[in-house]
Amino acid sequence: KDGRLFLLNRDRLGGKNQKAGGGDDVVRVVGPYLGVWGHPAVYGGEGGYVYVVQNSGSMLAFKYGVDGSNRPTLSLAGNSSETFGYSSGSPIVTSDGTTPGTAVVWVTNVDGSSGANGRLCAYDAVPANGHLTLLRSFPIGTGAKFCTPASADGRVYTGTRDGFVYGFGQP
């Protein structure tokens, strides 16, 4: 919740105070940014991106790379123009594998803890000129608290606070 992202070694996840000298055994720490109250989404195509929604802030896109010592790093590649209210959901990515131009980031956005003005937002997954482009925004009524969309068979689903599940996709 403190707005930091941690890159970990998948073969040795390390941990708090596990590094020599009492530090955290992580590959890299990115941030801090505004608080992150959900989980990130990842797109492995087009070089690799990680997406996080900040509490009462924009959605951030980080580009994967390596530093001069060949260690993984994330650099801020873009952010959304829209602000995500408290209790907005975590993003997901849909794509045709790693085929360029097919990835879309989906996220449920609300105006605040009441879930008012809920909408399912679709963004182009690859930032352009430091900006995540909003492709479409679908109104869903009162959004459910911290609702993360789901996808299956070419459709994207999201729930609402008043008990509805909306599905979006080709007929």
PDB file of C-alpha atoms in Angstrom:
ATOM      1  CA  LYS A   1       0.000   0.000   0.000  1.00  0.00           C
ATOM      2  CA  ASP A   2       3.007   2.294   0.166  1.00  0.00           C
ATOM      3  CA  GLY A   3       3.214   2.606  -3.632  1.00  0.00           C
ATOM      4  CA  ARG A   4       6.337   0.556  -4.265  1.00  0.00           C
ATOM      5  CA  LEU A   5       6.712  -2.314  -6.738  1.00  0.00           C
ATOM      6  CA  PHE A   6       9.125  -5.121  -5.970  1.00  0.00           C
ATOM      7  CA  LEU A   7      10.857  -7.194  -8.645  1.00  0.00           C
ATOM      8  CA  LEU A   8      11.719 -10.615  -7.227  1.00  0.00           C
ATOM      9  CA  ASN A   9      13.823 -13.518  -8.420  1.00  0.00           C
ATOM     10  CA  ARG A  10      11.325 -16.283  -9.237  1.00  0.00           C
ATOM     11  CA  ASP A  11      13.834 -18.947  -8.140  1.00  0.00           C
ATOM     12  CA  ARG A  12      14.661 -17.247  -4.831  1.00  0.00           C
ATOM     13  CA  LEU A  13      11.880 -14.969  -3.676  1.00  0.00           C
ATOM     14  CA  GLY A  14      14.044 -13.574  -0.871  1.00  0.00           C
ATOM     15  CA  GLY A  15      12.150 -11.664   1.734  1.00  0.00           C
ATOM     16  CA  LYS A  16      12.145  -8.895   4.279  1.00  0.00           C
ATOM     17  CA  ASN A  17      15.479  -8.449   6.066  1.00  0.00           C
ATOM     18  CA  GLN A  18      16.922 -11.539   4.304  1.00  0.00           C
ATOM     19  CA  LYS A  19      19.767  -9.830   2.447  1.00  0.00           C
ATOM     20  CA  ALA A  20      23.249  -9.406   3.887  1.00  0.00           C
ATOM     21  CA  GLY A  21      23.218  -6.391   6.210  1.00  0.00           C
ATOM     22  CA  GLY A  22      19.516  -6.802   7.001  1.00  0.00           C
ATOM     23  CA  GLY A  23      18.120  -5.397   3.746  1.00  0.00           C
ATOM     24  CA  ASP A  24      15.280  -6.853   1.721  1.00  0.00           C
ATOM     25  CA  ASP A  25      16.414  -9.546  -0.739  1.00  0.00           C
ATOM     26  CA  VAL A  26      14.768  -8.173  -3.874  1.00  0.00           C
ATOM     27  CA  VAL A  27      16.073  -7.596  -7.390  1.00  0.00           C
ATOM     28  CA  ARG A  28      14.745  -4.039  -7.638  1.00  0.00           C
ATOM     29  CA  VAL A  29      12.308  -1.648  -5.951  1.00  0.00           C
ATOM     30  CA  VAL A  30      10.411   0.876  -8.104  1.00  0.00           C
ATOM     31  CA  GLY A  31       8.679   3.891  -6.598  1.00  0.00           C
ATOM     32  CA  PRO A  32       7.227   5.100  -4.386  1.00  0.00           C
ATOM     33  CA  TYR A  33       4.162   6.270  -6.239  1.00  0.00           C
ATOM     34  CA  LEU A  34       0.666   6.707  -4.825  1.00  0.00           C
ATOM     35  CA  GLY A  35      -0.658   3.719  -2.876  1.00  0.00           C
ATOM     36  CA  VAL A  36      -1.424   0.547  -4.811  1.00  0.00           C
ATOM     37  CA  TRP A  37      -4.326  -1.370  -3.254  1.00  0.00           C
ATOM     38  CA  GLY A  38      -4.567  -4.199  -5.761  1.00  0.00           C
ATOM     39  CA  HIS A  39      -2.376  -6.415  -7.896  1.00  0.00           C
ATOM     40  CA  PRO A  40      -0.514  -5.597 -11.095  1.00  0.00           C
ATOM     41  CA  ALA A  41      -1.244  -6.921 -14.566  1.00  0.00           C
ATOM     42  CA  VAL A  42       1.482  -8.005 -16.997  1.00  0.00           C
ATOM     43  CA  TYR A  43       1.742  -8.129 -20.780  1.00  0.00           C
ATOM     44  CA  GLY A  44       4.776 -10.043 -22.040  1.00  0.00           C
ATOM     45  CA  GLY A  45       4.592  -8.905 -25.652  1.00  0.00           C
ATOM     46  CA  GLU A  46       6.221  -5.902 -27.308  1.00  0.00           C
ATOM     47  CA  GLY A  47       9.087  -5.893 -24.808  1.00  0.00           C
ATOM     48  CA  GLY A  48       6.989  -6.426 -21.673  1.00  0.00           C
ATOM     49  CA  TYR A  49       4.834  -4.109 -19.544  1.00  0.00           C
ATOM     50  CA  VAL A  50       3.492  -4.039 -15.980  1.00  0.00           C
ATOM     51  CA  TYR A  51       0.339  -2.065 -15.074  1.00  0.00           C
ATOM     52  CA  VAL A  52      -0.802  -0.823 -11.665  1.00  0.00           C
ATOM     53  CA  VAL A  53      -3.744   1.303 -10.563  1.00  0.00           C
ATOM     54  CA  GLN A  54      -2.902   3.910  -7.952  1.00  0.00           C
ATOM     55  CA  ASN A  55      -5.388   4.642  -5.186  1.00  0.00           C
ATOM     56  CA  SER A  56      -7.022   7.973  -6.145  1.00  0.00           C
ATOM     57  CA  GLY A  57      -4.515   8.393  -8.971  1.00  0.00           C
ATOM     58  CA  SER A  58      -3.847   7.299 -12.519  1.00  0.00           C
ATOM     59  CA  MET A  59      -3.015   3.854 -13.884  1.00  0.00           C
ATOM     60  CA  LEU A  60       0.719   3.475 -14.518  1.00  0.00           C
ATOM     61  CA  ALA A  61       2.452   1.414 -17.207  1.00  0.00           C
ATOM     62  CA  PHE A  62       6.044   0.297 -16.639  1.00  0.00           C
ATOM     63  CA  LYS A  63       8.292  -0.985 -19.425  1.00  0.00           C
ATOM     64  CA  TYR A  64      10.498  -3.978 -18.743  1.00  0.00           C
ATOM     65  CA  GLY A  65      14.201  -3.627 -19.462  1.00  0.00           C
ATOM     66  CA  VAL A  66      17.674  -4.393 -18.159  1.00  0.00           C
ATOM     67  CA  ASP A  67      20.275  -2.044 -16.699  1.00  0.00           C
ATOM     68  CA  GLY A  68      23.989  -1.843 -17.538  1.00  0.00           C
ATOM     69  CA  SER A  69      24.666  -4.818 -15.232  1.00  0.00           C
ATOM     70  CA  ASN A  70      22.028  -6.908 -17.063  1.00  0.00           C
ATOM     71  CA  ARG A  71      19.680  -6.766 -14.051  1.00  0.00           C
ATOM     72  CA  PRO A  72      15.923  -6.444 -14.682  1.00  0.00           C
ATOM     73  CA  THR A  73      14.414  -3.027 -14.295  1.00  0.00           C
ATOM     74  CA  LEU A  74      11.074  -1.286 -14.784  1.00  0.00           C
ATOM     75  CA  SER A  75      10.800   2.252 -16.102  1.00  0.00           C
ATOM     76  CA  LEU A  76       7.675   4.388 -16.182  1.00  0.00           C
ATOM     77  CA  ALA A  77       6.418   4.302 -19.774  1.00  0.00           C
ATOM     78  CA  GLY A  78       3.047   6.008 -19.430  1.00  0.00           C
ATOM     79  CA  ASN A  79      -0.010   6.765 -17.365  1.00  0.00           C
ATOM     80  CA  SER A  80      -3.733   7.231 -17.918  1.00  0.00           C
ATOM     81  CA  SER A  81      -5.408  10.631 -18.039  1.00  0.00           C
ATOM     82  CA  GLU A  82      -8.253   9.253 -15.924  1.00  0.00           C
ATOM     83  CA  THR A  83      -8.099   9.142 -12.141  1.00  0.00           C
ATOM     84  CA  PHE A  84      -9.147   5.939 -10.385  1.00  0.00           C
ATOM     85  CA  GLY A  85     -11.236   6.467  -7.254  1.00  0.00           C
ATOM     86  CA  TYR A  86     -10.819   4.565  -4.025  1.00  0.00           C
ATOM     87  CA  SER A  87     -12.109   0.977  -4.479  1.00  0.00           C
ATOM     88  CA  SER A  88     -11.420   0.816  -8.238  1.00  0.00           C
ATOM     89  CA  GLY A  89     -10.264  -2.632  -9.334  1.00  0.00           C
ATOM     90  CA  SER A  90      -7.015  -4.209 -10.454  1.00  0.00           C
ATOM     91  CA  PRO A  91      -6.239  -4.397 -14.180  1.00  0.00           C
ATOM     92  CA  ILE A  92      -6.106  -7.443 -16.454  1.00  0.00           C
ATOM     93  CA  VAL A  93      -4.640  -7.787 -19.951  1.00  0.00           C
ATOM     94  CA  THR A  94      -6.177  -9.618 -22.887  1.00  0.00           C
ATOM     95  CA  SER A  95      -4.270 -10.238 -26.096  1.00  0.00           C
ATOM     96  CA  ASP A  96      -3.686 -12.621 -28.943  1.00  0.00           C
ATOM     97  CA  GLY A  97      -0.593 -14.008 -27.208  1.00  0.00           C
ATOM     98  CA  THR A  98       2.308 -11.659 -27.807  1.00  0.00           C
ATOM     99  CA  THR A  99       1.097 -10.514 -31.227  1.00  0.00           C
ATOM    100  CA  PRO A 100       1.845  -6.775 -31.491  1.00  0.00           C
ATOM    101  CA  GLY A 101      -1.170  -4.478 -31.440  1.00  0.00           C
ATOM    102  CA  THR A 102      -3.598  -6.984 -29.885  1.00  0.00           C
ATOM    103  CA  ALA A 103      -3.196  -6.289 -26.151  1.00  0.00           C
ATOM    104  CA  VAL A 104      -5.863  -4.398 -24.214  1.00  0.00           C
ATOM    105  CA  VAL A 105      -5.732  -3.458 -20.517  1.00  0.00           C
ATOM    106  CA  TRP A 106      -9.141  -3.725 -18.808  1.00  0.00           C
ATOM    107  CA  VAL A 107      -9.950  -2.170 -15.438  1.00  0.00           C
ATOM    108  CA  THR A 108     -13.056  -1.259 -13.455  1.00  0.00           C
ATOM    109  CA  ASN A 109     -13.062   2.401 -12.420  1.00  0.00           C
ATOM    110  CA  VAL A 110     -15.341   4.087  -9.881  1.00  0.00           C
ATOM    111  CA  ASP A 111     -15.549   7.615  -8.480  1.00  0.00           C
ATOM    112  CA  GLY A 112     -15.027   6.578  -4.846  1.00  0.00           C
ATOM    113  CA  SER A 113     -15.921   4.165  -2.069  1.00  0.00           C
ATOM    114  CA  SER A 114     -19.646   4.332  -2.926  1.00  0.00           C
ATOM    115  CA  GLY A 115     -18.895   2.741  -6.317  1.00  0.00           C
ATOM    116  CA  ALA A 116     -20.675   5.609  -8.066  1.00  0.00           C
ATOM    117  CA  ASN A 117     -20.296   6.084 -11.808  1.00  0.00           C
ATOM    118  CA  GLY A 118     -18.810   2.614 -12.323  1.00  0.00           C
ATOM    119  CA  ARG A 119     -17.341   1.887 -15.714  1.00  0.00           C
ATOM    120  CA  LEU A 120     -15.285  -0.790 -17.394  1.00  0.00           C
ATOM    121  CA  CYS A 121     -12.358   0.893 -19.165  1.00  0.00           C
ATOM    122  CA  ALA A 122     -10.309  -0.547 -22.030  1.00  0.00           C
ATOM    123  CA  TYR A 123      -6.840   0.871 -22.782  1.00  0.00           C
ATOM    124  CA  ASP A 124      -4.304   0.231 -25.498  1.00  0.00           C
ATOM    125  CA  ALA A 125      -1.649  -1.783 -23.656  1.00  0.00           C
ATOM    126  CA  VAL A 126       1.322  -0.038 -25.262  1.00  0.00           C
ATOM    127  CA  PRO A 127       1.702   3.582 -24.157  1.00  0.00           C
ATOM    128  CA  ALA A 128       2.116   6.228 -26.843  1.00  0.00           C
ATOM    129  CA  ASN A 129       4.125   9.354 -26.012  1.00  0.00           C
ATOM    130  CA  GLY A 130       3.972   8.602 -22.275  1.00  0.00           C
ATOM    131  CA  HIS A 131       0.202   8.124 -22.306  1.00  0.00           C
ATOM    132  CA  LEU A 132      -2.126   5.113 -21.980  1.00  0.00           C
ATOM    133  CA  THR A 133      -4.818   5.598 -24.608  1.00  0.00           C
ATOM    134  CA  LEU A 134      -8.401   4.982 -23.472  1.00  0.00           C
ATOM    135  CA  LEU A 135     -10.059   2.920 -26.230  1.00  0.00           C
ATOM    136  CA  ARG A 136     -13.564   2.638 -24.714  1.00  0.00           C
ATOM    137  CA  SER A 137     -15.389   3.187 -21.443  1.00  0.00           C
ATOM    138  CA  PHE A 138     -18.557   1.186 -20.708  1.00  0.00           C
ATOM    139  CA  PRO A 139     -20.938   2.375 -17.958  1.00  0.00           C
ATOM    140  CA  ILE A 140     -21.863  -0.367 -15.457  1.00  0.00           C
ATOM    141  CA  GLY A 141     -23.799   1.545 -12.771  1.00  0.00           C
ATOM    142  CA  THR A 142     -22.556   1.145  -9.196  1.00  0.00           C
ATOM    143  CA  GLY A 143     -19.215  -0.659  -9.296  1.00  0.00           C
ATOM    144  CA  ALA A 144     -18.374  -3.391  -6.786  1.00  0.00           C
ATOM    145  CA  LYS A 145     -15.554  -2.565  -4.378  1.00  0.00           C
ATOM    146  CA  PHE A 146     -12.101  -3.541  -5.783  1.00  0.00           C
ATOM    147  CA  CYS A 147     -13.742  -5.550  -8.600  1.00  0.00           C
ATOM    148  CA  THR A 148     -11.239  -7.046 -11.033  1.00  0.00           C
ATOM    149  CA  PRO A 149     -12.568  -7.914 -14.497  1.00  0.00           C
ATOM    150  CA  ALA A 150     -12.327 -11.482 -15.768  1.00  0.00           C
ATOM    151  CA  SER A 151     -12.010 -12.755 -19.326  1.00  0.00           C
ATOM    152  CA  ALA A 152     -12.868 -15.976 -21.144  1.00  0.00           C
ATOM    153  CA  ASP A 153     -13.670 -16.992 -24.720  1.00  0.00           C
ATOM    154  CA  GLY A 154     -13.194 -13.499 -26.156  1.00  0.00           C
ATOM    155  CA  ARG A 155     -15.354 -11.756 -23.572  1.00  0.00           C
ATOM    156  CA  VAL A 156     -14.646  -9.561 -20.551  1.00  0.00           C
ATOM    157  CA  TYR A 157     -16.847  -9.662 -17.445  1.00  0.00           C
ATOM    158  CA  THR A 158     -17.237  -7.355 -14.468  1.00  0.00           C
ATOM    159  CA  GLY A 159     -19.606  -7.213 -11.505  1.00  0.00           C
ATOM    160  CA  THR A 160     -21.534  -4.440  -9.829  1.00  0.00           C
ATOM    161  CA  ARG A 161     -22.413  -3.607  -6.253  1.00  0.00           C
ATOM    162  CA  ASP A 162     -26.098  -4.230  -6.946  1.00  0.00           C
ATOM    163  CA  GLY A 163     -25.520  -7.852  -8.000  1.00  0.00           C
ATOM    164  CA  PHE A 164     -25.211  -7.714 -11.777  1.00  0.00           C
ATOM    165  CA  VAL A 165     -22.492  -9.236 -13.943  1.00  0.00           C
ATOM    166  CA  TYR A 166     -21.899  -7.545 -17.280  1.00  0.00           C
ATOM    167  CA  GLY A 167     -20.250  -9.309 -20.206  1.00  0.00           C
ATOM    168  CA  PHE A 168     -18.629  -7.485 -23.085  1.00  0.00           C
ATOM    169  CA  GLY A 169     -17.504  -8.992 -26.391  1.00  0.00           C
ATOM    170  CA  GLN A 170     -18.449  -9.771 -29.945  1.00  0.00           C
ATOM    171  CA  PRO A 171     -21.986 -11.163 -30.354  1.00  0.00           C
TER     172      PRO A 171
END
